[in-house]
Amino acid sequence: MDEAAHVCSDYRPTARQLWKPPVGTIELGVIGCKNLLPMKTVFGKGTTDAYVVAKYASKWIRTRTVSDSLEPRWNEQYTFRVYDPCTVLTIGVFDSWGVFEADNVNKETTRPDCRIGKVRVRISTLETGKVYRNTYPLLLLGHNGTTKMGEIELAVRFIRLSPTLDFLHVYSQPLLPLMHHIKPLGAVHQEMMRSTAVKIIAAHLTRSEPPLRQEVVLYMLDLDSHAFSMRKVRANWFRIINVIAGVIDIIRWVDNTRAWKNPTATILVHALLVMLVWFPDLIVPTLAFYVFVIGAWNYRFRSRDPLPHFDPKLSLADTVDRDELDEEFDTVPSTRPNEVVRIRYDKLRTLGARVQTLLGDLATQGERVQALVTWRDPRATGIFVLLCFIVAMILYLVPSKMVSMAFGFYCLRHPMFRDQMPSPALNFIRRLPSLCDRMM
């Protein structure tokens, strides 16, 4: 039930009777653009006829088209009602062909409006009543890599209408209406309905005044965001590594503490262990206070800019291979030569083999844990069950504080008292059977 940022702009039910009062309003000021690149050539001159489209919930707005200007100014202001602060306002810039088609200057067939770039604003990042006026780059990813198409100047302000407690209460409410949680739709049905809804909206907006072309609506709603891309696969992998980097740092700190690389820190950890073992009621308050200290320390490093533009470094757009970009923008079915498709297929098979190996390793570890009590290996299960019985008897007779103290001091013992070989428990786990030997 977790939607991407470009999908979440409205969580209200379809029935208006179930709508709740708005929690605030978002004011958007579209000031202008700077340093736009020429998007077409007319009478031997490079020109751009830019206009801006903004979308929030079911409301779409379109500015007027400024003809033949690389630094257009609109100075237009719009207001949107906000029913949930954890939603996204999308602003896109486009180049129009409509002016020349209406004047019959272009004798060719109707051309689609060109993308220039877009910016997303997450409402929850805005402080109440503060005006954010900044200039943001318009980045566009194409076959030749990332291109800076220009800059857009925006002014944004969020005004809260509901009391503070009611506004904070929204964070504890379910995102979607009740029926979506009672009878959730599968991933396949969600994708089919999303694609159909986008086509219906595009057909409806083409008949609006002023009309929005289909290519504009598809770009604003990111209909092709779920298409396969080797670049996105690598980028998401690095995102996962970045998320678990904190866990890796904690594991590294524990290893350094156990290795006595900093004797003072290790002694302090011993004292903390003694305090928490003898006063277990302090464990939860200590963890909560530690999280509070981390949050308070990171407060001064918070982002001052609520409109972060698209990050080429995070997206790996600056280092991606040209062939991967060509593959990303290729249609389905592919229109490339058979030799190119074969090379890409072989590369995809190599990536699939790595994923297959990783999934197999995860399944193997889980099956080994299951084998502890399923008697797949009678001797290993007998040893494990007997050890569990002995541990249970010891814990019945010996106070748990003494056991925890002994276990903690055993783990923090000096390296000179520690064997360099893997522990017996780890060796025991590795010797357990899994179902991989039954795989064909």
Coordinates of C-alpha atoms in Angstrom, one line a residue:
M1 CA 0.0 0.0 0.0
D2 CA 3.0 2.3 -0.2
E3 CA 2.8 4.6 -3.2
A4 CA 5.7 6.5 -4.8
A5 CA 6.0 10.2 -4.2
H6 CA 4.8 11.2 -7.7
V7 CA 1.6 9.2 -7.1
C8 CA 0.6 10.6 -3.7
S9 CA -1.2 13.9 -4.1
D10 CA -4.7 13.0 -2.8
Y11 CA -5.9 10.3 -0.4
R12 CA -9.5 11.3 -0.2
P13 CA -12.3 8.9 -0.9
T14 CA -14.3 9.2 -4.1
A15 CA -17.6 10.0 -2.3
R16 CA -17.6 13.7 -1.3
Q17 CA -19.7 12.8 1.8
L18 CA -16.6 11.2 3.3
W19 CA -14.3 14.2 2.8
K20 CA -12.9 15.8 5.9
P21 CA -12.3 19.6 6.1
P22 CA -8.9 20.7 4.6
V23 CA -6.0 21.1 7.0
G24 CA -4.5 23.9 5.1
T25 CA -3.8 25.6 1.7
I26 CA -0.7 25.7 -0.4
E27 CA 0.0 28.9 -2.3
L28 CA 2.2 28.5 -5.4
G29 CA 3.7 31.5 -7.2
V30 CA 5.1 30.7 -10.7
I31 CA 7.5 33.6 -11.2
G32 CA 9.5 32.7 -14.3
C33 CA 12.4 30.8 -15.9
K34 CA 16.0 31.6 -16.7
N35 CA 18.5 30.4 -19.2
L36 CA 16.2 28.1 -21.1
L37 CA 17.7 26.2 -24.0
P38 CA 16.2 26.7 -27.5
M39 CA 13.7 23.9 -28.0
K40 CA 13.0 24.4 -31.8
T41 CA 14.1 26.4 -34.8
V42 CA 11.6 28.7 -36.5
F43 CA 12.7 30.8 -39.5
G44 CA 16.3 29.9 -38.8
K45 CA 16.2 31.1 -35.2
G46 CA 16.3 29.0 -32.0
T47 CA 13.3 29.7 -29.8
T48 CA 11.2 28.4 -26.9
D49 CA 7.5 28.9 -26.2
A50 CA 7.3 27.9 -22.5
Y51 CA 4.4 27.3 -20.2
V52 CA 4.1 25.8 -16.8
V53 CA 1.7 23.1 -15.6
A54 CA 1.1 22.3 -11.9
K55 CA -0.8 19.4 -10.5
Y56 CA -2.1 18.7 -7.0
A57 CA -4.9 16.3 -6.2
S58 CA -7.6 16.6 -8.8
K59 CA -6.7 20.2 -9.6
W60 CA -4.6 21.0 -12.7
I61 CA -3.4 24.5 -13.6
R62 CA -1.7 25.8 -16.7
T63 CA 0.0 29.2 -17.2
R64 CA -0.2 31.2 -20.3
T65 CA 2.4 30.5 -23.0
V66 CA 5.2 33.1 -23.4
S67 CA 6.3 33.0 -27.0
D68 CA 9.8 33.4 -28.3
S69 CA 11.6 33.9 -24.9
L70 CA 14.4 32.1 -23.2
E71 CA 13.7 33.9 -19.9
P72 CA 9.9 33.9 -19.7
R73 CA 8.1 35.6 -16.8
W74 CA 4.6 34.6 -15.7
N75 CA 4.1 36.1 -12.2
E76 CA 1.0 34.0 -11.7
Q77 CA -0.3 32.7 -8.3
Y78 CA -2.5 29.7 -7.6
T79 CA -4.0 28.1 -4.5
F80 CA -4.6 24.5 -3.7
R81 CA -6.5 23.0 -0.8
V82 CA -4.5 20.5 1.3
Y83 CA -6.3 17.6 2.9
D84 CA -3.2 15.6 3.8
P85 CA 0.3 17.2 4.4
C86 CA 2.1 14.1 3.4
T87 CA 1.4 14.7 -0.3
V88 CA 3.3 16.1 -3.3
L89 CA 2.8 19.1 -5.6
T90 CA 4.3 18.7 -9.0
I91 CA 5.3 21.6 -11.3
G92 CA 6.4 20.9 -14.9
V93 CA 7.7 23.2 -17.7
F94 CA 7.0 22.5 -21.3
D95 CA 7.6 24.0 -24.8
S96 CA 4.5 24.5 -26.9
W97 CA 4.1 23.9 -30.6
G98 CA 0.5 25.1 -30.6
V99 CA 1.3 28.7 -31.5
F100 CA 3.0 27.8 -34.8
E101 CA 0.4 25.1 -35.6
A102 CA -2.4 27.6 -35.2
D103 CA -0.7 30.1 -37.5
N104 CA 0.0 27.3 -40.1
V105 CA 3.7 28.2 -39.9
N106 CA 4.6 24.6 -39.4
K107 CA 3.3 22.6 -42.4
E108 CA 4.2 19.2 -40.9
T109 CA 2.0 17.1 -38.8
T110 CA 1.2 18.0 -35.2
R111 CA 4.2 17.7 -33.0
P112 CA 4.1 16.9 -29.2
D113 CA 5.0 19.5 -26.7
C114 CA 8.6 19.1 -25.5
R115 CA 9.5 18.4 -21.9
I116 CA 11.8 21.0 -20.3
G117 CA 11.8 19.7 -16.7
K118 CA 9.8 19.5 -13.4
V119 CA 10.0 20.0 -9.7
R120 CA 8.2 18.2 -6.8
V121 CA 7.2 19.8 -3.5
R122 CA 6.4 17.6 -0.5
I123 CA 3.9 19.7 1.6
S124 CA 5.1 18.2 4.9
T125 CA 8.5 19.8 4.5
L126 CA 7.2 23.3 4.5
E127 CA 7.0 25.4 7.7
T128 CA 3.7 27.0 8.3
G129 CA 3.4 30.6 7.0
K130 CA 7.0 30.8 5.7
V131 CA 7.5 31.9 2.1
Y132 CA 10.0 29.9 0.2
R133 CA 11.3 31.7 -2.9
N134 CA 14.1 30.0 -4.7
T135 CA 15.4 29.1 -8.1
Y136 CA 15.8 25.4 -9.1
P137 CA 17.4 23.7 -12.0
L138 CA 15.4 22.0 -14.6
L139 CA 17.1 18.6 -15.4
L140 CA 16.1 16.3 -18.2
L141 CA 17.3 12.8 -18.7
G142 CA 17.6 11.8 -22.4
H143 CA 19.5 9.5 -24.7
N144 CA 22.7 11.6 -24.3
G145 CA 22.6 11.8 -20.5
T146 CA 21.4 14.6 -18.1
T147 CA 20.9 18.0 -19.6
K148 CA 20.3 21.2 -17.7
M149 CA 17.4 22.8 -19.6
G150 CA 17.3 26.0 -17.5
E151 CA 16.1 27.2 -14.2
I152 CA 12.7 27.9 -12.7
E153 CA 11.9 30.5 -10.0
L154 CA 9.1 29.5 -7.6
A155 CA 7.5 30.9 -4.5
V156 CA 5.7 28.5 -2.2
R157 CA 3.8 29.0 1.1
F158 CA 1.8 26.6 3.3
I159 CA -1.0 28.0 5.5
R160 CA -2.5 25.8 8.2
L161 CA -6.2 26.1 8.7
S162 CA -6.8 23.5 11.4
P163 CA -5.6 23.5 15.0
T164 CA -2.2 22.1 15.8
L165 CA -3.5 19.0 17.5
D166 CA -5.8 18.2 14.6
F167 CA -3.0 18.8 12.1
L168 CA -0.7 16.4 14.0
H169 CA -3.5 13.9 14.3
V170 CA -3.5 13.4 10.5
Y171 CA -0.1 11.7 10.8
S172 CA -1.7 8.8 12.7
Q173 CA -4.6 8.2 10.3
P174 CA -4.5 5.6 7.6
L175 CA -3.6 6.8 4.2
L176 CA -6.3 5.3 2.1
P177 CA -10.0 4.8 2.8
L178 CA -11.2 1.7 4.8
M179 CA -12.0 -0.5 1.8
H180 CA -8.5 -0.3 0.5
H181 CA -7.2 -1.9 3.7
I182 CA -10.0 -4.5 4.1
K183 CA -9.8 -5.7 0.5
P184 CA -6.5 -4.5 -0.9
L185 CA -5.8 -4.7 -4.6
G186 CA -2.9 -6.8 -5.9
A187 CA 0.1 -5.2 -7.5
V188 CA -1.0 -6.2 -11.0
H189 CA -4.5 -4.7 -10.6
Q190 CA -3.0 -1.6 -9.1
E191 CA -0.7 -1.1 -12.2
M192 CA -3.6 -1.8 -14.6
M193 CA -5.9 0.7 -12.8
R194 CA -3.2 3.3 -12.6
S195 CA -2.5 3.0 -16.3
T196 CA -6.2 3.2 -17.2
A197 CA -6.7 6.2 -14.9
V198 CA -3.9 8.1 -16.4
K199 CA -5.3 7.5 -19.9
I200 CA -8.8 8.7 -18.8
I201 CA -7.3 11.8 -17.2
A202 CA -5.3 12.5 -20.3
A203 CA -8.4 12.2 -22.5
H204 CA -10.3 14.5 -20.2
L205 CA -7.7 17.2 -20.0
T206 CA -7.3 17.3 -23.8
R207 CA -10.8 18.7 -23.9
S208 CA -10.3 21.2 -21.1
E209 CA -9.7 24.9 -21.6
P210 CA -6.9 25.6 -22.0
P211 CA -6.2 22.0 -23.2
L212 CA -3.4 19.8 -21.9
R213 CA -1.9 17.4 -24.4
Q214 CA -1.5 13.8 -23.6
E215 CA 2.3 13.8 -23.5
V216 CA 2.1 16.6 -20.8
V217 CA -0.2 14.5 -18.6
L218 CA 1.8 11.4 -19.0
Y219 CA 5.0 13.2 -18.0
M220 CA 3.4 14.9 -15.0
L221 CA 2.0 11.5 -13.8
D222 CA 5.2 9.6 -14.6
L223 CA 3.4 6.8 -16.3
D224 CA 6.7 5.2 -17.5
S225 CA 8.3 5.3 -14.0
H226 CA 7.9 1.6 -13.5
A227 CA 9.7 0.6 -16.8
F228 CA 12.9 -1.5 -16.4
S229 CA 16.1 0.5 -16.2
M230 CA 19.6 -0.9 -15.4
R231 CA 20.4 2.6 -14.0
K232 CA 17.5 2.5 -11.6
V233 CA 18.5 -1.0 -10.4
R234 CA 22.0 0.2 -9.5
A235 CA 20.7 3.4 -8.0
N236 CA 18.2 1.6 -5.8
W237 CA 20.9 -0.8 -4.7
F238 CA 23.1 2.1 -3.5
R239 CA 20.0 3.5 -1.8
I240 CA 19.7 0.3 0.2
I241 CA 23.4 0.4 1.1
N242 CA 23.0 4.0 2.2
V243 CA 20.0 3.0 4.4
I244 CA 21.8 0.1 6.1
A245 CA 25.0 2.1 6.5
G246 CA 24.0 3.1 10.0
V247 CA 23.5 -0.6 11.0
I248 CA 26.9 -1.4 9.4
D249 CA 28.5 1.4 11.5
I250 CA 26.9 -0.1 14.7
I251 CA 28.2 -3.6 13.9
R252 CA 31.7 -2.1 13.2
W253 CA 31.6 -0.2 16.5
V254 CA 30.6 -3.4 18.4
D255 CA 33.5 -5.3 16.7
N256 CA 35.9 -2.6 17.6
T257 CA 34.7 -2.6 21.2
R258 CA 35.0 -6.4 21.4
A259 CA 38.5 -6.1 20.0
W260 CA 39.5 -3.6 22.7
K261 CA 40.8 -1.1 20.1
N262 CA 39.8 1.7 22.5
P263 CA 40.2 0.3 26.0
T264 CA 38.4 3.3 27.6
A265 CA 35.3 2.8 25.5
T266 CA 35.3 -0.9 26.2
I267 CA 35.5 -0.4 29.9
L268 CA 32.6 2.1 29.7
V269 CA 30.6 -0.5 27.8
H270 CA 31.3 -3.0 30.6
A271 CA 30.0 -0.4 33.1
L272 CA 26.9 0.2 31.0
L273 CA 26.3 -3.5 30.7
V274 CA 26.4 -3.9 34.5
M275 CA 24.0 -1.0 35.0
L276 CA 21.5 -2.3 32.4
V277 CA 21.7 -5.9 33.7
W278 CA 21.1 -5.0 37.3
F279 CA 18.5 -2.3 36.5
P280 CA 16.7 -3.7 33.4
D281 CA 14.0 -1.1 33.8
L282 CA 16.5 1.4 32.4
I283 CA 16.9 -0.4 29.1
V284 CA 13.9 1.2 27.3
P285 CA 14.4 4.7 28.7
T286 CA 18.1 4.6 27.8
L287 CA 17.3 3.6 24.2
A288 CA 14.6 6.3 24.0
F289 CA 17.0 8.9 25.4
Y290 CA 19.7 7.8 23.0
V291 CA 17.4 8.3 20.0
F292 CA 16.4 11.7 21.4
V293 CA 20.1 12.7 21.5
I294 CA 20.6 11.6 17.9
G295 CA 17.6 13.5 16.7
A296 CA 18.6 16.6 18.6
W297 CA 22.1 16.4 17.3
N298 CA 20.9 16.1 13.7
Y299 CA 18.5 19.1 14.1
R300 CA 21.2 21.6 13.1
F301 CA 22.0 19.5 10.0
R302 CA 18.3 19.6 8.8
S303 CA 17.6 20.8 5.2
R304 CA 16.7 24.4 4.9
D305 CA 15.4 23.9 1.3
P306 CA 12.0 22.2 1.1
L307 CA 12.2 21.9 -2.7
P308 CA 15.1 19.5 -3.4
H309 CA 15.6 19.3 -7.1
F310 CA 16.3 16.0 -8.9
D311 CA 19.7 14.7 -7.9
P312 CA 21.8 13.4 -10.8
K313 CA 24.3 11.8 -8.4
L314 CA 21.6 9.9 -6.6
S315 CA 20.0 8.8 -9.8
L316 CA 23.4 7.8 -11.3
A317 CA 22.4 9.9 -14.3
D318 CA 25.9 11.4 -14.8
T319 CA 27.8 8.1 -14.8
V320 CA 25.3 5.9 -16.7
D321 CA 26.4 4.3 -19.9
R322 CA 24.9 5.5 -23.2
D323 CA 23.8 2.0 -24.1
E324 CA 21.9 1.7 -20.8
L325 CA 20.2 5.1 -21.5
D326 CA 19.2 3.9 -25.0
E327 CA 17.8 0.7 -23.4
E328 CA 15.9 2.7 -20.8
F329 CA 14.1 4.9 -23.4
D330 CA 13.5 2.0 -25.8
T331 CA 9.9 1.0 -26.3
V332 CA 8.3 -2.4 -25.6
P333 CA 8.6 -4.4 -27.8
S334 CA 12.1 -3.2 -28.7
T335 CA 12.8 -1.4 -31.9
R336 CA 16.6 -2.0 -31.9
P337 CA 18.5 -4.4 -34.1
N338 CA 18.6 -8.1 -33.1
E339 CA 22.3 -8.0 -32.2
V340 CA 21.8 -5.1 -29.8
V341 CA 18.8 -6.8 -28.2
R342 CA 20.9 -10.0 -27.8
I343 CA 23.7 -8.2 -26.1
R344 CA 21.3 -6.5 -23.7
Y345 CA 19.6 -9.8 -23.0
D346 CA 22.9 -11.5 -22.1
K347 CA 23.7 -8.6 -19.8
L348 CA 20.3 -9.0 -18.1
R349 CA 20.9 -12.7 -17.7
T350 CA 24.1 -12.0 -15.9
L351 CA 22.3 -9.6 -13.5
G352 CA 19.6 -12.1 -13.1
A353 CA 22.1 -14.8 -12.1
R354 CA 23.5 -12.6 -9.3
V355 CA 20.0 -12.0 -8.0
Q356 CA 19.2 -15.7 -8.3
T357 CA 22.3 -16.5 -6.2
L358 CA 21.4 -13.9 -3.6
L359 CA 17.9 -15.2 -3.2
G360 CA 19.2 -18.8 -3.0
D361 CA 21.6 -17.8 -0.2
L362 CA 18.8 -16.2 1.8
A363 CA 16.5 -19.2 1.3
T364 CA 19.3 -21.5 2.4
Q365 CA 19.9 -19.6 5.7
G366 CA 16.2 -19.7 6.5
E367 CA 15.9 -23.4 5.7
R368 CA 18.9 -24.1 8.0
V369 CA 17.1 -22.4 10.9
Q370 CA 14.0 -24.4 10.1
A371 CA 16.1 -27.6 10.1
L372 CA 16.9 -27.0 13.8
V373 CA 13.6 -28.5 14.9
T374 CA 12.3 -30.4 11.9
W375 CA 14.6 -33.4 12.3
R376 CA 15.8 -33.2 8.7
D377 CA 19.2 -34.0 10.2
P378 CA 18.3 -36.3 13.2
R379 CA 21.7 -35.9 14.9
A380 CA 21.9 -32.1 14.6
T381 CA 18.3 -31.7 15.8
G382 CA 18.9 -34.1 18.7
I383 CA 22.0 -32.0 19.7
F384 CA 20.0 -28.8 19.5
V385 CA 17.0 -30.1 21.4
L386 CA 19.3 -31.4 24.1
L387 CA 21.2 -28.2 24.4
C388 CA 17.9 -26.3 24.7
F389 CA 16.8 -28.6 27.5
I390 CA 20.1 -27.9 29.4
V391 CA 19.9 -24.2 28.8
A392 CA 16.3 -24.2 30.1
M393 CA 17.3 -26.0 33.3
I394 CA 20.2 -23.7 33.9
L395 CA 18.0 -20.6 33.4
Y396 CA 15.4 -22.1 35.8
L397 CA 18.1 -22.5 38.5
V398 CA 20.4 -19.6 37.9
P399 CA 19.2 -16.0 38.2
S400 CA 18.8 -14.4 34.7
K401 CA 20.9 -11.4 35.8
M402 CA 23.9 -13.6 36.5
V403 CA 23.4 -15.3 33.1
S404 CA 23.2 -12.0 31.2
M405 CA 26.2 -10.7 33.1
A406 CA 28.3 -13.8 32.2
F407 CA 27.2 -13.7 28.6
G408 CA 28.0 -10.0 28.3
F409 CA 31.5 -10.4 29.8
Y410 CA 32.1 -13.4 27.6
C411 CA 31.3 -11.5 24.4
L412 CA 33.5 -8.6 25.5
R413 CA 36.5 -10.7 26.6
H414 CA 39.9 -9.5 25.4
P415 CA 41.1 -10.8 22.1
M416 CA 44.0 -12.7 23.8
F417 CA 41.3 -15.0 25.3
R418 CA 39.4 -15.4 22.0
D419 CA 39.9 -18.0 19.3
Q420 CA 40.4 -16.8 15.8
M421 CA 38.4 -19.6 14.3
P422 CA 34.6 -19.3 13.8
S423 CA 32.5 -20.1 16.8
P424 CA 31.0 -23.6 17.4
A425 CA 27.5 -22.2 17.1
L426 CA 28.3 -20.7 13.6
N427 CA 29.9 -24.0 12.5
F428 CA 26.9 -25.9 13.7
I429 CA 24.5 -23.6 11.7
R430 CA 26.6 -23.9 8.6
R431 CA 26.5 -27.7 8.7
L432 CA 22.7 -27.9 8.8
P433 CA 21.0 -29.2 5.7
S434 CA 18.9 -27.1 3.3
L435 CA 16.7 -27.8 0.3
C436 CA 19.3 -26.5 -2.2
D437 CA 20.5 -30.1 -2.8
R438 CA 17.0 -31.0 -4.0
M439 CA 17.0 -28.2 -6.6
M440 CA 17.3 -29.4 -10.2

